[in-house]
mmCIF file of C-alpha atoms in Angstrom:
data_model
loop_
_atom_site.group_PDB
_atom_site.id
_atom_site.type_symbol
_atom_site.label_atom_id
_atom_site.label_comp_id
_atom_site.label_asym_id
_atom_site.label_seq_id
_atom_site.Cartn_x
_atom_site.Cartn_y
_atom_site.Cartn_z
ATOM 1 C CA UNK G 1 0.000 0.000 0.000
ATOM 2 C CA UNK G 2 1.074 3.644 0.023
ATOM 3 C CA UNK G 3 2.643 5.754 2.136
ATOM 4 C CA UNK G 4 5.812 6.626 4.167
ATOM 5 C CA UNK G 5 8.146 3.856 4.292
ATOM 6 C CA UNK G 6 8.580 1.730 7.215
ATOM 7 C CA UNK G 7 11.544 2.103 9.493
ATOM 8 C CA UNK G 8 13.649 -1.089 9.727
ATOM 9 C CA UNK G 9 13.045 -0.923 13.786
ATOM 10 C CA UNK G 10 10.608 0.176 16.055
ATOM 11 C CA UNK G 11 11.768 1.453 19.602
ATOM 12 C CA UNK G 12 9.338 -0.093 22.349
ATOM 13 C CA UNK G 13 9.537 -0.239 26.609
ATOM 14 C CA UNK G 14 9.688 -4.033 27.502
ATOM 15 C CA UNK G 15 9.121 -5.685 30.882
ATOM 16 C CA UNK G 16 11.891 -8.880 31.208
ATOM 17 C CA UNK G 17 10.521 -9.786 34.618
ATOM 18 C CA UNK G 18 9.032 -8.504 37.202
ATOM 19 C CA UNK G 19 9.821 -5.040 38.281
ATOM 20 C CA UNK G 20 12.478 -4.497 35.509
ATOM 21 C CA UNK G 21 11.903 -1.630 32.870
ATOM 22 C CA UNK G 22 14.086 -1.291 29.605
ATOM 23 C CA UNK G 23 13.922 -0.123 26.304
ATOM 24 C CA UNK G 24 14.798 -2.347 22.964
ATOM 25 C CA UNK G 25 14.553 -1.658 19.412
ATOM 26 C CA UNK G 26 12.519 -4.642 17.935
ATOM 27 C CA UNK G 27 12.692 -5.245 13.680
ATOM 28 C CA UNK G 28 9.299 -4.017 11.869
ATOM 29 C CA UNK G 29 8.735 -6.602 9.380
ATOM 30 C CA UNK G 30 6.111 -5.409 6.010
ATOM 31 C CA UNK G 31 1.899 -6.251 7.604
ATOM 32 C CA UNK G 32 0.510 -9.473 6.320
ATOM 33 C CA UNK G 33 -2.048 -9.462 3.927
ATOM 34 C CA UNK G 34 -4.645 -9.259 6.340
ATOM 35 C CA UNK G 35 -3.040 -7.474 9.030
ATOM 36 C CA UNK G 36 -1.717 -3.516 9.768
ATOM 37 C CA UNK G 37 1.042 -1.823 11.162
ATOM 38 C CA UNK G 38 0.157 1.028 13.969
ATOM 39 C CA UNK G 39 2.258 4.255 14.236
ATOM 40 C CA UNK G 40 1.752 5.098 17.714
ATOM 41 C CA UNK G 41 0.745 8.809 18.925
ATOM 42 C CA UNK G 42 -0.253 8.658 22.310
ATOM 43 C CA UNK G 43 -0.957 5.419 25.308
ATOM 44 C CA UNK G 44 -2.444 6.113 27.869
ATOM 45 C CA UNK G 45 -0.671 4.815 31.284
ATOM 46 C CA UNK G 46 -3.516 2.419 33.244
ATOM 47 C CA UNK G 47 -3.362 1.227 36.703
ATOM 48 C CA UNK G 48 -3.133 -2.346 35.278
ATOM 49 C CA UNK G 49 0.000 -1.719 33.629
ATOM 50 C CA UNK G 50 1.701 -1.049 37.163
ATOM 51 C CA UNK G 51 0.425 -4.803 38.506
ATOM 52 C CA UNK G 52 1.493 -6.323 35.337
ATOM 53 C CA UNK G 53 5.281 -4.286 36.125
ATOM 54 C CA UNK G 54 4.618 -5.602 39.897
ATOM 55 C CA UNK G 55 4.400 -9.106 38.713
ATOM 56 C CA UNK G 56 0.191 -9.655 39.885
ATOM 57 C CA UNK G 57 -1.397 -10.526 36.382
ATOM 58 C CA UNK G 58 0.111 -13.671 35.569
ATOM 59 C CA UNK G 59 3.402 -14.338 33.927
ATOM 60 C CA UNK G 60 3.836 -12.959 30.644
ATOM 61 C CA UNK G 61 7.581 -11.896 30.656
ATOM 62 C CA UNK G 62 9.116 -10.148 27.900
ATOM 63 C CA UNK G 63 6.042 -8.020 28.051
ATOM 64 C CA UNK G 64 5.740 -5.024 25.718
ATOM 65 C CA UNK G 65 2.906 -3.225 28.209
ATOM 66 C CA UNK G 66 0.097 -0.571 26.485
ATOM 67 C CA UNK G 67 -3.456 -1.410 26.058
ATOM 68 C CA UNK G 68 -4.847 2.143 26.111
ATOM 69 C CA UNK G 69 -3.519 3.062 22.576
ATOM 70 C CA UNK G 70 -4.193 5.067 19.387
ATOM 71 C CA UNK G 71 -2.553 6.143 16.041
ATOM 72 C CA UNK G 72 -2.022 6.226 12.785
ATOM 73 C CA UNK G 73 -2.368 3.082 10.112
ATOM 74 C CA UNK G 74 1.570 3.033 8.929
ATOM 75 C CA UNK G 75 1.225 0.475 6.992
ATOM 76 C CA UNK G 76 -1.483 -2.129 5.661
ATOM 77 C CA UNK G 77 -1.750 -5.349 3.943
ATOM 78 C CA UNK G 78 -3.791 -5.252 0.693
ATOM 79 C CA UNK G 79 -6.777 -7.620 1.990
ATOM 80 C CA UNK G 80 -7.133 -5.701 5.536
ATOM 81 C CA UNK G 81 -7.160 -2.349 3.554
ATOM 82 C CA UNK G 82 -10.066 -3.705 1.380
ATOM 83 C CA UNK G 83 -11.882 -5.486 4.260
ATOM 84 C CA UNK G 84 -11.314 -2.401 6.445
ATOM 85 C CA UNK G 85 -11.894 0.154 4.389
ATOM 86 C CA UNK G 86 -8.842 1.475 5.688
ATOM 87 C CA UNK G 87 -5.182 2.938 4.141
ATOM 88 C CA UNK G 88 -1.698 4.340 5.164
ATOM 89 C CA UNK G 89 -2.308 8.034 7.258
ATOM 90 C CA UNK G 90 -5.839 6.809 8.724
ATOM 91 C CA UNK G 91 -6.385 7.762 12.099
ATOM 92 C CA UNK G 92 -7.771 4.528 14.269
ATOM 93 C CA UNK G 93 -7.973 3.274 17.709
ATOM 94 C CA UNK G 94 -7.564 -0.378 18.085
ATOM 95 C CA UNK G 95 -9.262 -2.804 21.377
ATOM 96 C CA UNK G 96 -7.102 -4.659 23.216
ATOM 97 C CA UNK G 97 -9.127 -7.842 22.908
ATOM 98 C CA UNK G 98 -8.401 -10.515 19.989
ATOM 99 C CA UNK G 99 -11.380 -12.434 20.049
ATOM 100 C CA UNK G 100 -12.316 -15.442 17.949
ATOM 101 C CA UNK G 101 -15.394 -13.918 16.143
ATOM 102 C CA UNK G 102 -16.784 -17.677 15.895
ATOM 103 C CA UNK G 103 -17.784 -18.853 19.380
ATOM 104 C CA UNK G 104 -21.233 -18.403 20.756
ATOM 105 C CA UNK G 105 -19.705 -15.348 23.178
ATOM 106 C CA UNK G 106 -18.808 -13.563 20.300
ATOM 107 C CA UNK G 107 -21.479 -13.856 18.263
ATOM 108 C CA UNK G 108 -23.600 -12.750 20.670
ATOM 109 C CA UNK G 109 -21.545 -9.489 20.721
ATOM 110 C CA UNK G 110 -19.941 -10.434 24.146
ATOM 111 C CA UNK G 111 -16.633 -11.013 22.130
ATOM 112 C CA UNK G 112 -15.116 -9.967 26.119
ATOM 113 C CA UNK G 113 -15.612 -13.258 26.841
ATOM 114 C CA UNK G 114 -14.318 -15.003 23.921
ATOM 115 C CA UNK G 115 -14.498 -18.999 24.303
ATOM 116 C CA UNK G 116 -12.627 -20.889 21.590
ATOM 117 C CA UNK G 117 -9.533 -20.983 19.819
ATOM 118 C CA UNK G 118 -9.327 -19.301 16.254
ATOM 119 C CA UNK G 119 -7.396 -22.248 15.036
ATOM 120 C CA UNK G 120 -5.527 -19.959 12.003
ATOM 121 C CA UNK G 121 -4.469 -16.790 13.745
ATOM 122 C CA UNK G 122 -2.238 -18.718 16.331
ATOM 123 C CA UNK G 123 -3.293 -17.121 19.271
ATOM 124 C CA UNK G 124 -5.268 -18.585 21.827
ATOM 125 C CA UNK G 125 -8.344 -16.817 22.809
ATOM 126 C CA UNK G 126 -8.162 -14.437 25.549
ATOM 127 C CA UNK G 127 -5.019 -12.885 24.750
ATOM 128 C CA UNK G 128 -4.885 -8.773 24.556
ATOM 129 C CA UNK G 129 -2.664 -6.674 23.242
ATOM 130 C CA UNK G 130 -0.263 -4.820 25.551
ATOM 131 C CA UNK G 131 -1.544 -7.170 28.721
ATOM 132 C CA UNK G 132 -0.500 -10.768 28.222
ATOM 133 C CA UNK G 133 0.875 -11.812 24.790
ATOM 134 C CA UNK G 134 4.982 -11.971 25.398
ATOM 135 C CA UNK G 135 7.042 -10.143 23.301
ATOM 136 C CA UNK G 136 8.668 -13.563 22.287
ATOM 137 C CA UNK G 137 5.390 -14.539 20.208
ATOM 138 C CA UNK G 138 6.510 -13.374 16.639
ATOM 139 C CA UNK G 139 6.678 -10.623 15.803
ATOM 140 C CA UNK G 140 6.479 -9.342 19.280
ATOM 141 C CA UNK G 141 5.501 -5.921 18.553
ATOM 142 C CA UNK G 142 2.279 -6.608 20.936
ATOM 143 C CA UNK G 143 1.548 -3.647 23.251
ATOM 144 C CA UNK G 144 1.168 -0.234 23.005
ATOM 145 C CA UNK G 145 3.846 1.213 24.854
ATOM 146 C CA UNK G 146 6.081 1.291 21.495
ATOM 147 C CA UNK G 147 6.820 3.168 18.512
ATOM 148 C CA UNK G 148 4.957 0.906 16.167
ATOM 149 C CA UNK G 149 2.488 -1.992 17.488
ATOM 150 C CA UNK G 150 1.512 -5.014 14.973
ATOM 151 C CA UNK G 151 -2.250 -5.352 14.639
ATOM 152 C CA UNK G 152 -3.377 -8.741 13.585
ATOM 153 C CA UNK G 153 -6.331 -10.075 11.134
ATOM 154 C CA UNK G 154 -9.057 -10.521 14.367
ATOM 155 C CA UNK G 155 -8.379 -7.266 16.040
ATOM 156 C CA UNK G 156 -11.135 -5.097 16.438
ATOM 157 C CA UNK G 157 -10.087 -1.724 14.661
ATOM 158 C CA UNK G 158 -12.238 1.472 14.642
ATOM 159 C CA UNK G 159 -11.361 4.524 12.309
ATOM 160 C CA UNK G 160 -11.304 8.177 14.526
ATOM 161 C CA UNK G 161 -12.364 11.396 12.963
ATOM 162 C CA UNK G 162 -9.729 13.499 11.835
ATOM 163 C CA UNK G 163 -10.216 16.293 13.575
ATOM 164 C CA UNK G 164 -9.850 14.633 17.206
ATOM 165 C CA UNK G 165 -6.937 15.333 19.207
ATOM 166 C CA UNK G 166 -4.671 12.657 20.393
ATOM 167 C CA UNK G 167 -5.078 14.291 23.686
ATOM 168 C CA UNK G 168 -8.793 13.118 23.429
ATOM 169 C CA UNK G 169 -8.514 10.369 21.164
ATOM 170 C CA UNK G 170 -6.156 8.589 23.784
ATOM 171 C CA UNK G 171 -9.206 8.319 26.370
ATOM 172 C CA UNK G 172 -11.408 6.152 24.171
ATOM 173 C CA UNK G 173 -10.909 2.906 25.549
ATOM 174 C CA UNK G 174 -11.414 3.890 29.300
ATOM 175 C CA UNK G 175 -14.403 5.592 27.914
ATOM 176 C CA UNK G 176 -15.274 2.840 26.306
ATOM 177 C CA UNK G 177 -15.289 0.601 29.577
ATOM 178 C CA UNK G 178 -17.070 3.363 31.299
ATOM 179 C CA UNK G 179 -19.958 2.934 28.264
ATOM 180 C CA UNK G 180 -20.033 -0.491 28.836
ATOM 181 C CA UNK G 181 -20.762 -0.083 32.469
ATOM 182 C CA UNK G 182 -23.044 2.082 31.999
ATOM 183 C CA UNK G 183 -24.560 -0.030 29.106
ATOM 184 C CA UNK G 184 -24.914 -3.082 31.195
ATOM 185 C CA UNK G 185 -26.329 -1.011 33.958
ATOM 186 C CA UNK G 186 -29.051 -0.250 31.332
ATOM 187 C CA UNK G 187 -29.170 3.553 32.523
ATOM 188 C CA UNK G 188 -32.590 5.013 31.229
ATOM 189 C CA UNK G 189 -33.395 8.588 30.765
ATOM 190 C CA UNK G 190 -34.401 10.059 34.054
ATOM 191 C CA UNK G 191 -32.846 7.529 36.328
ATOM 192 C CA UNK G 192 -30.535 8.388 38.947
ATOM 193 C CA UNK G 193 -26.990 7.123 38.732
ATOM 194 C CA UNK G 194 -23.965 6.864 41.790
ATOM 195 C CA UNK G 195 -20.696 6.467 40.224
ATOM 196 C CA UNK G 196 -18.277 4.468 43.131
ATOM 197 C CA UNK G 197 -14.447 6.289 42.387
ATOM 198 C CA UNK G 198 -13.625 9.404 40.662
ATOM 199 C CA UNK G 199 -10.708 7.995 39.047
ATOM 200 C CA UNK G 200 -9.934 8.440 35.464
ATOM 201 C CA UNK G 201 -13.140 5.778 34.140
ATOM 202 C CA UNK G 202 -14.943 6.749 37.416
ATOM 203 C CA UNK G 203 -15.155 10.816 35.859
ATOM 204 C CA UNK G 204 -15.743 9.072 32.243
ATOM 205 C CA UNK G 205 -18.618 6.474 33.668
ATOM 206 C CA UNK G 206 -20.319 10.601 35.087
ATOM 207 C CA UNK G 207 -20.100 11.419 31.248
ATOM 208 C CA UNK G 208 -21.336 8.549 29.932
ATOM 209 C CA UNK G 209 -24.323 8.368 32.515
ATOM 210 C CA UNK G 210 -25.294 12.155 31.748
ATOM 211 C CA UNK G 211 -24.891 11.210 27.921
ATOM 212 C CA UNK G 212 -27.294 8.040 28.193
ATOM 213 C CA UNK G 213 -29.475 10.580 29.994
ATOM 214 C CA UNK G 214 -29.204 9.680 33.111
ATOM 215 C CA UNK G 215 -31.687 12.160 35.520
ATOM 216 C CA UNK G 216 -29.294 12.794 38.456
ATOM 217 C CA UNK G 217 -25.510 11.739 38.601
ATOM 218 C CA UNK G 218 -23.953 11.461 42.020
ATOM 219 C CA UNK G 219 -20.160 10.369 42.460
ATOM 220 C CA UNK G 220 -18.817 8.812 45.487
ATOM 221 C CA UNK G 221 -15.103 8.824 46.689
ATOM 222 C CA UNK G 222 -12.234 10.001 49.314
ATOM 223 C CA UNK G 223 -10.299 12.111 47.282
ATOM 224 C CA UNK G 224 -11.969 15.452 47.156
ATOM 225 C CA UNK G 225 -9.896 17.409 44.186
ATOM 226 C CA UNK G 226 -11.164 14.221 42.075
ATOM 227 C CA UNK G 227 -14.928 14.781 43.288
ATOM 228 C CA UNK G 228 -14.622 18.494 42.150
ATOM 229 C CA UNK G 229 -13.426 17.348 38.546
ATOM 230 C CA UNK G 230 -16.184 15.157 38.321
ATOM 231 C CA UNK G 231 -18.777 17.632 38.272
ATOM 232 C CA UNK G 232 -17.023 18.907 35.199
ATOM 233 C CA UNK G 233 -18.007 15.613 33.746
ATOM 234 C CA UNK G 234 -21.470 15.483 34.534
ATOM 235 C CA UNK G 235 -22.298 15.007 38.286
ATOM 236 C CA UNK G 236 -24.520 16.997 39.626
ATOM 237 C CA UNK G 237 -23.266 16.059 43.426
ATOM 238 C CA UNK G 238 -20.218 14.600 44.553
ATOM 239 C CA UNK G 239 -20.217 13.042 48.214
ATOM 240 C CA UNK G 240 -17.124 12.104 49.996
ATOM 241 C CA UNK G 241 -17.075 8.986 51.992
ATOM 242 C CA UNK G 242 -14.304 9.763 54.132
ATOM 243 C CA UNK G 243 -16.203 12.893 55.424
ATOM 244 C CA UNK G 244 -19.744 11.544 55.674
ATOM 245 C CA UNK G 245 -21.553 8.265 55.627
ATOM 246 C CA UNK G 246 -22.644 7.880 51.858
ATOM 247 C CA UNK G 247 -25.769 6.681 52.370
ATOM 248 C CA UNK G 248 -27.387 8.993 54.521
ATOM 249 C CA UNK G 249 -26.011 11.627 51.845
ATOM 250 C CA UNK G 250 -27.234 9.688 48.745
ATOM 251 C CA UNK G 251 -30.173 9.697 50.907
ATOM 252 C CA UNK G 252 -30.378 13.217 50.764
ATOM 253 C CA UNK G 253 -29.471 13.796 47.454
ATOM 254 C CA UNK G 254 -32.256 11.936 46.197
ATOM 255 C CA UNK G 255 -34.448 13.065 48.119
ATOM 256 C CA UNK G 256 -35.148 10.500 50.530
ATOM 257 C CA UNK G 257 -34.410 7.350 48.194
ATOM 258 C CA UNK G 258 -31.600 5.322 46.772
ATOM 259 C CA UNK G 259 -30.286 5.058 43.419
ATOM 260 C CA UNK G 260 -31.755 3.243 40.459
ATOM 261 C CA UNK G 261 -28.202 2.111 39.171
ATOM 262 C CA UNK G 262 -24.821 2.633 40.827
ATOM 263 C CA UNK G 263 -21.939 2.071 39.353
ATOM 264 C CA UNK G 264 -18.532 0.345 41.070
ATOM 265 C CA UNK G 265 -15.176 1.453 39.296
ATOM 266 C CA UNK G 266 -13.089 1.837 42.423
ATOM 267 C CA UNK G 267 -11.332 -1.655 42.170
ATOM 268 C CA UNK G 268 -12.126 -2.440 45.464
ATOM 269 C CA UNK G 269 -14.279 -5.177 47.725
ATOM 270 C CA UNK G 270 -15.069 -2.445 50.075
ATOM 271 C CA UNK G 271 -16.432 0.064 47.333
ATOM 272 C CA UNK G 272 -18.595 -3.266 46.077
ATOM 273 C CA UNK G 273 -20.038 -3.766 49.327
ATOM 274 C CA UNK G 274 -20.599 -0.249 49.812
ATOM 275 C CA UNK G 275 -22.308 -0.464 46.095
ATOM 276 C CA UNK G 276 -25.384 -2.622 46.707
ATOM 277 C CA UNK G 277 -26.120 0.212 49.962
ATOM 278 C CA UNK G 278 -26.705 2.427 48.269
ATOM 279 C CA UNK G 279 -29.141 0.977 45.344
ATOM 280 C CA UNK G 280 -32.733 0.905 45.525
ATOM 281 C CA UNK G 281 -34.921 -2.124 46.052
ATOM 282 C CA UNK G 282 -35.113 -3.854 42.825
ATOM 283 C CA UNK G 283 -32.101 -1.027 41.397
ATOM 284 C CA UNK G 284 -29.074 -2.887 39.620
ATOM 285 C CA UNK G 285 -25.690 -2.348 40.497
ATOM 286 C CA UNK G 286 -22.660 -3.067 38.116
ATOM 287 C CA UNK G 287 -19.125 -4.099 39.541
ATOM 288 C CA UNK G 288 -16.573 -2.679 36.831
ATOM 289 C CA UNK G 289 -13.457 -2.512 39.331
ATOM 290 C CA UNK G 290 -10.834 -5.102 38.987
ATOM 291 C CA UNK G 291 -9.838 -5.633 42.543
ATOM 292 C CA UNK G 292 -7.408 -8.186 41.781
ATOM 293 C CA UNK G 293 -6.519 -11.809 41.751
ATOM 294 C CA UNK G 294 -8.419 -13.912 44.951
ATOM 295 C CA UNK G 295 -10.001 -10.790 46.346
ATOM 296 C CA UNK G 296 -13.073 -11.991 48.130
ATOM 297 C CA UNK G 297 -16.316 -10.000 48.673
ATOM 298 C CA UNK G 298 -18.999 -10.640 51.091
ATOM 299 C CA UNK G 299 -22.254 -9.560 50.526
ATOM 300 C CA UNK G 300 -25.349 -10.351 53.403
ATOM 301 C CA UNK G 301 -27.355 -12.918 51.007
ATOM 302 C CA UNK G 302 -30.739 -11.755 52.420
ATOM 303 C CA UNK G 303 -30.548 -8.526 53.625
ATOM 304 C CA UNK G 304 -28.556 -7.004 50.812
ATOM 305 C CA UNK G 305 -29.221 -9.445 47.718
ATOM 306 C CA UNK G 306 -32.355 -11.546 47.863
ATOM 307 C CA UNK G 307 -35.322 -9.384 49.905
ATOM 308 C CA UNK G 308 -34.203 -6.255 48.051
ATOM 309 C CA UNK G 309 -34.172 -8.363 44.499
ATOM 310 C CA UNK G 310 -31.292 -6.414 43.078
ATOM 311 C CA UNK G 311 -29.201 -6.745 39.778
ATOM 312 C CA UNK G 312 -25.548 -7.461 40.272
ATOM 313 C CA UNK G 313 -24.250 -7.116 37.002
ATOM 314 C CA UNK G 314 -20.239 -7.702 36.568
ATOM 315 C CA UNK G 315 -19.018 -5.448 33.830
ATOM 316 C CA UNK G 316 -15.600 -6.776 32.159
ATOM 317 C CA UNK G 317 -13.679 -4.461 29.690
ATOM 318 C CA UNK G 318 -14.838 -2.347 26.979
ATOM 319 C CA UNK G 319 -16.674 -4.706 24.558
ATOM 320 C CA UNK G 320 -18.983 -2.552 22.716
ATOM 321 C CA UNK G 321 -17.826 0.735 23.981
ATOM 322 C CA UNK G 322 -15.602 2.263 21.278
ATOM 323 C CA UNK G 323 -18.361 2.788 19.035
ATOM 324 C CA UNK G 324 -20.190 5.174 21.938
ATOM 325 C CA UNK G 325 -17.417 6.300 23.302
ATOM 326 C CA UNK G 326 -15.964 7.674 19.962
ATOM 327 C CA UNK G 327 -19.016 9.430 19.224
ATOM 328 C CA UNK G 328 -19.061 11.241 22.560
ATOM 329 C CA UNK G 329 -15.532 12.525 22.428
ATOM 330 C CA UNK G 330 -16.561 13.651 18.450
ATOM 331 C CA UNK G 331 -19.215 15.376 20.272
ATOM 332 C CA UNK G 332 -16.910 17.550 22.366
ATOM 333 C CA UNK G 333 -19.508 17.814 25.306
ATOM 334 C CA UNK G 334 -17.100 17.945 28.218
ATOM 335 C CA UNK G 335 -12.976 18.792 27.812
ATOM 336 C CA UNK G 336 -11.615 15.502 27.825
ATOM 337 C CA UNK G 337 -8.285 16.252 26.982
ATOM 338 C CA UNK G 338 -8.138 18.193 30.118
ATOM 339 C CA UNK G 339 -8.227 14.329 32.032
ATOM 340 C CA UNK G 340 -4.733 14.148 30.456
ATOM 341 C CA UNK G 341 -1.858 15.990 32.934
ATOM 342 C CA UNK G 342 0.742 14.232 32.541
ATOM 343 C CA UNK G 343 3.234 13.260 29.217
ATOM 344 C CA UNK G 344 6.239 10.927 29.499
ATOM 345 C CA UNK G 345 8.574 10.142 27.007
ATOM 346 C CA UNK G 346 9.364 5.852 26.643
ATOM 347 C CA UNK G 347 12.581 6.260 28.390
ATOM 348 C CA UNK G 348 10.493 7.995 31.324
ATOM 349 C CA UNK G 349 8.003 4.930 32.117
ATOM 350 C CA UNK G 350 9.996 4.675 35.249
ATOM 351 C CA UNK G 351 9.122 8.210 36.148
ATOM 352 C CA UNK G 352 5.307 7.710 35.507
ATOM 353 C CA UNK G 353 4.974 5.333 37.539
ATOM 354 C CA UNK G 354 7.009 6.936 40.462
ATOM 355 C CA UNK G 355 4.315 9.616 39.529
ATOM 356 C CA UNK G 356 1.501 7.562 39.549
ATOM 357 C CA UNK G 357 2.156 5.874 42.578
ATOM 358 C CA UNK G 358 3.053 8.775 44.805
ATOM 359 C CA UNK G 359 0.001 10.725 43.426
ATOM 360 C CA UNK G 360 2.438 13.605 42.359
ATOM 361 C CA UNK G 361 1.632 17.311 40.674
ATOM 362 C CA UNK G 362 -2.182 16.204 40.886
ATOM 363 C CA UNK G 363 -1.542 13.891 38.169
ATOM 364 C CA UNK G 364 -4.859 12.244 36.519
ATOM 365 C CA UNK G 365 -4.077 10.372 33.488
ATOM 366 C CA UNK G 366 -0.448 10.163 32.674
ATOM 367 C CA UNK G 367 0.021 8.750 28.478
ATOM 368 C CA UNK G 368 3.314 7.873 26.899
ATOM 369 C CA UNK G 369 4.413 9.705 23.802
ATOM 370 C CA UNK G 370 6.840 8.095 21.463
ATOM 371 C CA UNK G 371 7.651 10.794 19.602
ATOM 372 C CA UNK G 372 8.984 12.656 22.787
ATOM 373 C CA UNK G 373 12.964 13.010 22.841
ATOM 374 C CA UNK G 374 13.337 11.046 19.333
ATOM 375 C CA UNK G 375 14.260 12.796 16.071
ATOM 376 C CA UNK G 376 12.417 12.242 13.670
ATOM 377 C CA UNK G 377 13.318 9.329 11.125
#
């Protein structure tokens, strides 16, 4: 296909083991025929990329890490372009998930929960890019945290508009997990909605509430410059747990009754108990927080779950939330690029996290740019 030539090698941040950061340059072969190369602009940095550095999602090592990633099509095979409607210099955001597109999961549109093996692509079902393929499976240019990323035949590719920022663009697939939540929490117009953690997808899950027209948005946390952002992203009240008990304030807010849907995105057991509290009788409530490997949760069977008839609803990943998502950050109603505060070049990863971890300079949503400290080729 047309377009700039590929360079022989593509810079990227790999993880050899746990806890150990580097940088490599890895050969850029030509896509197949069905496949594309990804010039990557921006990726954003997500809390699961500092367990996978820490060693708590499995074993993957050589990791390339970066799941939250867009860019540009560098280069494409002749079938993909045709199938894809897609060439050299288009703008796209890619999901992390490879499904099978066969099983009964996936054809059911819950592709998140892929169940077979696609028997020609070589990879087994459940792998995602930037999160657990190794960066020994050919031709280990698998994550996001790169200057180029190799996007295979059963990826899931979805073409931006050209006039969206990266600095926007680079939120789509938290916003897309936040649509999902909010999606399986089947928000109605008019219903009220408690959002469980201001954190990045916490402030998205406000927006995409107030966008499904939710009637009231509430957000509950402990961190009270995040609750004040989050009524720049739709809530109309912000309560803060460490301060007051949140469901007498709920309570209040509502006017004497719980919600109809509240959403969990803290990534924590105590936030999901504190979720079904503060639902209405027969209200749903949708766990969307990954609290981690053998985290249990205790729920009182009667009190809580069966007299009171609720929905627990388990949300996992974005499947069928790029499509919204996109189409809200076209739409332009909030200043999402303002979520982004923090830039890092790919020999800076280190940094981030340091950043991320102490909670340093108010930082939000920290992305890694490529293109920062490298001359151009």
């Amino acid at each position: 296909m047309p377009g700039t030539a590929l360079p022989p090698t593509s810079r990227q941040v790999v993880f050899p083991s746990a806890g150990v950061i580097e940088t490599a340059e890895q050969s850029l072969p030509s896509p197949g025929q069905d496949d594309l190369i990804l010039r990557v602009a921006l990726v954003g940095v997500c809390a699961t990329d500092l367990h996978l550095l820490a060693g708590h999602i499995g074993d993957p090592f050589p990791l390339v890490p970066g799941h939250e990633f867009v860019g540009e099509v560098a280069a494409i095979g002749e079938a993909a372009a045709v199938t894809r409607g897609l060439s050299a210099g288009d703008r796209v955001a890619v999901e992390m998930l490879l499904p099978c597109h066969g099983c009964a999961r996936c054809r059911e549109g819950r592709y998140n929960l892929c169940e077979a093996d696609d028997p020609s692509s070589g990879l087994p079902h459940g792998r995602q890019l930037g999160v657990n393929i190794p960066r020994t499976v050919s031709p280990g240019l698998w994550g996001g945290y790169a200057e180029h990323l190799y996007v295979p035949r059963e990826a899931i590719v979805h073409r931006l508009p050209d006039a969206l920022a990266w600095e926007s663009a680079v939120l789509v697939e938290p916003l897309a997990v936040a649509c999902r939540a909010i999606a399986r929490g089947r928000v109605a117009p008019g219903e009220s909605v408690v959002v469980i953690g201001p954190g990045p997808v916490g402030i998205l899950a406000a927006a995409a509430a107030r966008a499904a027209g939710a009637g009231r948005v509430i957000v509950v946390g402990t961190r009270a410059n995040r609750l004040e952002l989050a009524r720049r992203f739709g809530a109309d009240a912000v309560v803060n747990s460490r301060e007051t008990d949140a469901v007498d304030a709920v309570h209040a807010e509502l006017g004497g009754r719980l919600a109809d849907v509240v959403i969990e995105i803290a990534g924590a057991t105590g936030a999901q108990q504190q979720a079904v509290r503060l639902v209405r009788r027969g209200g749903r409530v949708v766990l969307a927080g990954a609290c981690g490997a053998n985290a249990p949760v205790t729920f009182l069977a009667d009190e809580d779950l069966l007299t009171r008839e609720i929905d627990l609803l388990p949300s996992f990943l974005s499947a069928g939330g790029f499509e919204p998502a996109i189409r809200m950050l076209e739409r332009a109603d909030f200043d999402y690029a303002s979520l982004v505060t923090h830039r890092f070049g790919l020999d800076e990863v280190r940094e981030a996290y340091d950043v991320i971890e102490n909670r340093d300079g108010g930082v939000l949503k920290a992305v890694i740019d490529p293109s920062v400290g490298v001359s151009a080729r």
